[in-house]
Short mmCIF file of C-alpha atoms in Angstrom, two decimals:
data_model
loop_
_atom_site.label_atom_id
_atom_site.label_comp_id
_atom_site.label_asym_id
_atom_site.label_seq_id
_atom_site.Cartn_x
_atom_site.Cartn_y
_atom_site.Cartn_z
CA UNK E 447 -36.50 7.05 -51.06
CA UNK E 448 -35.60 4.28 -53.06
CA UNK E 449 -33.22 6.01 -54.68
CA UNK E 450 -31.27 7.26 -51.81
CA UNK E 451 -30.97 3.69 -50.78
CA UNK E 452 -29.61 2.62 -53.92
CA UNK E 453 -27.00 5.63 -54.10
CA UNK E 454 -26.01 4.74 -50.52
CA UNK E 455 -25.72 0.77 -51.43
CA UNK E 456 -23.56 2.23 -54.43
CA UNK E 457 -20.99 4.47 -52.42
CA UNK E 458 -20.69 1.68 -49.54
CA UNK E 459 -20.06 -0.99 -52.41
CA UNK E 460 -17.33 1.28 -54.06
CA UNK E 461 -15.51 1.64 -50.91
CA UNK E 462 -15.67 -1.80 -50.10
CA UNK E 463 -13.92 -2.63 -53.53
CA UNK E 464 -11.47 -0.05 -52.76
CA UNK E 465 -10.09 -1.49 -50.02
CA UNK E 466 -9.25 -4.51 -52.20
CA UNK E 467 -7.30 -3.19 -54.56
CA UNK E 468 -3.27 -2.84 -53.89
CA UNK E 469 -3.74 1.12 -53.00
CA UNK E 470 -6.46 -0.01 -50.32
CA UNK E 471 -4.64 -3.16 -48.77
CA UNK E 472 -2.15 -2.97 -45.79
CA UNK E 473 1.57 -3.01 -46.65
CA UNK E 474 4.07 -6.07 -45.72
CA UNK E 475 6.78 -4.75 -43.81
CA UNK E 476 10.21 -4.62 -45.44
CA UNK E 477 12.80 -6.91 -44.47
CA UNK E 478 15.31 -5.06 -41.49
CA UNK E 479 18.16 -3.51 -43.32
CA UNK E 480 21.74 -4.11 -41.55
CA UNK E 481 23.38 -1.42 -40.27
CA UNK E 482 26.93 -1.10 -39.17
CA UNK E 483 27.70 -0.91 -35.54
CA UNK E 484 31.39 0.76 -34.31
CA UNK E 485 32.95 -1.21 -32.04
CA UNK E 486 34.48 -0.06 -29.31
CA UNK E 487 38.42 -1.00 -28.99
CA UNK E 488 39.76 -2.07 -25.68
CA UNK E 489 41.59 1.01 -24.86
CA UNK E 490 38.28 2.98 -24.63
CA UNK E 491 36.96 3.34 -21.08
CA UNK E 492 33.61 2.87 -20.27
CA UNK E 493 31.67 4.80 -17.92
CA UNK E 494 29.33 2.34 -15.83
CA UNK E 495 29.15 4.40 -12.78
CA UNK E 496 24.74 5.09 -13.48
CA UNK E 497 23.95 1.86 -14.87
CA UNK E 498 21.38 0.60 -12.13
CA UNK E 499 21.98 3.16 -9.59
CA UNK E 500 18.58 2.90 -7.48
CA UNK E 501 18.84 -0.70 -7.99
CA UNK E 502 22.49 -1.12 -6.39
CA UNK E 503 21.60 1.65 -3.52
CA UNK E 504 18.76 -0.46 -2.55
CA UNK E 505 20.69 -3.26 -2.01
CA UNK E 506 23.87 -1.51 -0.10
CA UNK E 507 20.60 -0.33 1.72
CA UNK E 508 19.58 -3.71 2.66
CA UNK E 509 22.65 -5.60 3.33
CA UNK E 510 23.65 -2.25 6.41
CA UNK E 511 19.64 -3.16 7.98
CA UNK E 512 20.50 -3.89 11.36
CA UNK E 513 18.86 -6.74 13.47
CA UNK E 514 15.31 -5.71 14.28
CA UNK E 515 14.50 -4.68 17.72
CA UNK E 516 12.08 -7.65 18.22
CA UNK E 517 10.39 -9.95 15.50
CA UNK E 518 8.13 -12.41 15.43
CA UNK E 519 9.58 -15.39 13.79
CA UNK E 520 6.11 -17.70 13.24
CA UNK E 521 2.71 -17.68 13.79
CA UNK E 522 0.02 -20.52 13.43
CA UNK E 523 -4.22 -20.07 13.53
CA UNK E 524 -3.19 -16.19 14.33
CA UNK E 525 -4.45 -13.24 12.49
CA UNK E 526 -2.12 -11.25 13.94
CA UNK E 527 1.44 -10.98 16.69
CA UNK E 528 2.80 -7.71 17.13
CA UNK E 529 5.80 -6.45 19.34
CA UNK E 530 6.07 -2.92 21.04
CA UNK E 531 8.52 -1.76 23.66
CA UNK E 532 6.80 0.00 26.77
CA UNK E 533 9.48 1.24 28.07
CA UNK E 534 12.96 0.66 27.69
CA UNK E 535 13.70 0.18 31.36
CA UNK E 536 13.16 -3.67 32.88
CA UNK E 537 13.52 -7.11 31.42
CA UNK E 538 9.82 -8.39 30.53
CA UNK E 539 7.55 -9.46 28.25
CA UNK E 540 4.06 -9.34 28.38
CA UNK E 541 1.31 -11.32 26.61
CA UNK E 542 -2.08 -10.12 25.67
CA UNK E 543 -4.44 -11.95 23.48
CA UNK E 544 -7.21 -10.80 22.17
CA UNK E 545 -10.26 -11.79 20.62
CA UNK E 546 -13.04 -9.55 18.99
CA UNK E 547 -11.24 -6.41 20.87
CA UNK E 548 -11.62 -8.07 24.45
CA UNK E 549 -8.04 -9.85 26.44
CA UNK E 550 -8.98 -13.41 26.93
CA UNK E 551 -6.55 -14.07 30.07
CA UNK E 552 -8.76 -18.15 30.49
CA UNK E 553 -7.48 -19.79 27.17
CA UNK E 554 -7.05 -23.76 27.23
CA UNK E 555 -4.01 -25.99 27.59
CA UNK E 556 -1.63 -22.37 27.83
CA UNK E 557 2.26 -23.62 26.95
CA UNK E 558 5.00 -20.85 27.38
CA UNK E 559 8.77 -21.94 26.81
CA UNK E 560 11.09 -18.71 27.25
CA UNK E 561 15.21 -19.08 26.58
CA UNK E 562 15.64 -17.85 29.59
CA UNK E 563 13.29 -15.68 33.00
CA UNK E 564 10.18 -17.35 34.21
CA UNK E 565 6.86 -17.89 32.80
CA UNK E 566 4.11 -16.87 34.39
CA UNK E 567 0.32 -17.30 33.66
CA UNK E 568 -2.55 -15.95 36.39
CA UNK E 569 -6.06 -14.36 35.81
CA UNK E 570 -4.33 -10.55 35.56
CA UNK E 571 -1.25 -11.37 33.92
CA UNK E 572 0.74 -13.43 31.21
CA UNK E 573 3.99 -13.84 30.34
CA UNK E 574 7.57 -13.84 31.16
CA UNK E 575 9.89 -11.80 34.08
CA UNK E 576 13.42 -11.90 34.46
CA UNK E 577 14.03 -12.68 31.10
CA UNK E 578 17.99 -11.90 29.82
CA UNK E 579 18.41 -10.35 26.01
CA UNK E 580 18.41 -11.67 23.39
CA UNK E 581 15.02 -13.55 24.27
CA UNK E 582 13.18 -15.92 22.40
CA UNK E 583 9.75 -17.19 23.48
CA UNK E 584 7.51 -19.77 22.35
CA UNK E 585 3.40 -19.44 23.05
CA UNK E 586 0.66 -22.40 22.24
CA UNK E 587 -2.08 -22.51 23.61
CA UNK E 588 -5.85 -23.18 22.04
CA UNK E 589 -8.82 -21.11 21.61
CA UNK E 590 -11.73 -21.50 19.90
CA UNK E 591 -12.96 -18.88 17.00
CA UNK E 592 -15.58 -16.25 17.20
CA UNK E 593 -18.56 -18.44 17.16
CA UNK E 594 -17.14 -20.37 19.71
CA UNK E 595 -18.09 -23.93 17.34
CA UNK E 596 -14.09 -24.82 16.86
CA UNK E 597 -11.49 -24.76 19.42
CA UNK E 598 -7.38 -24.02 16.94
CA UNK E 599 -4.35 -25.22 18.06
CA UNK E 600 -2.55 -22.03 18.07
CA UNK E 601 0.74 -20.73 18.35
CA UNK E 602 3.56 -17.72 18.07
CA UNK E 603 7.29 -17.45 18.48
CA UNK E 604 9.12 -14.32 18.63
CA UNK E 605 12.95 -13.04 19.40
CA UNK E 606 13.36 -9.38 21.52
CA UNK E 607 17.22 -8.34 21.14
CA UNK E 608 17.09 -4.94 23.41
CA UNK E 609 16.07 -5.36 26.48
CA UNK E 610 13.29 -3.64 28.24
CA UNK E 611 9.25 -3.68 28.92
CA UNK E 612 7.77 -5.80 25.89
CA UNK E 613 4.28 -6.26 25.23
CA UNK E 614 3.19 -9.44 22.59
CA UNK E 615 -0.33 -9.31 21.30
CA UNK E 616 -1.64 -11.76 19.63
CA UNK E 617 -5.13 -10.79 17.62
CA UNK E 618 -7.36 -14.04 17.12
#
């Protein structure tokens, strides 16, 4: 047994002073040899017509995007404010906020500021009629969160450019 330990210790020691000699060490890179590069006279044409082709149709893409439908611009204590056209027939825009998947219609200190129509805020209903496109409305109001211990200042402002049934809802 001893002797297979010493035979082992042997081989391992042998290969550890191999790896110091020159054969067994790593080689230095050689220095970068120049190499002549043609150049290319003036009278030569170029061809640049697929140099960034996705990137450049992406762009013409973006600059021909036409104004959206209806946006919202801001929103402030709001998880979420989404716009969707109920029909396309009318001039309206309804608000529904909701909290834990139930419509609140009794939130506190309720401010709506329409560029043009009239506001209106009951127990069944809220938001603006007789509005005139392009629309832009400003909501604040305040409502407290989900455990009910902290009443947000909250707010959303959106722009509809077609003109038709809107619904805003606003997800606490």
């Amino acid at each position: 047994m001893n002797s297979l330990h010493i035979v082992l210790a042997g081989l391992l020691g042998a290969a550890g002073m191999a790896a110091f000699t020159p054969e067994g060490l790593p080689r230095q890179k050689a220095a970068p040899t120049e190499q002549a590069v043609p150049a290319l006279s003036q009278s030569e044409p170029t061809d640049t017509t697929k140099t960034g082709g996705r990137a450049s149709r992406k762009k013409k893409d973006k600059s021909k995007k036409e104004p959206a439908a209806a946006r919202v611009t801001m929103k402030r204590e709001v998880n979420r404010a989404t716009l969707s056209q109920r029909s396309e027939e009318g001039n309206n825009v309804e608000v529904v906020i909701m909290s834990a998947g139930v419509a609140l219609r009794d939130v506190e200190d309720m401010r709506m500021v329409g560029s043009s129509g009239t506001p209106l805020s009951s127990s069944s209903y809220i938001g603006f009629d007789n509005v005139s496109f392009p629309f832009e409305g400003n909501i604040r109001f305040k409502a407290s969160n989900k455990m009910g211990t902290v009443v947000y200042d909250r707010e959303v402002r959106f722009e509809v450019n077609e003109p038709g049934r809107w619904t805003l809802r606003v997800d606490l």
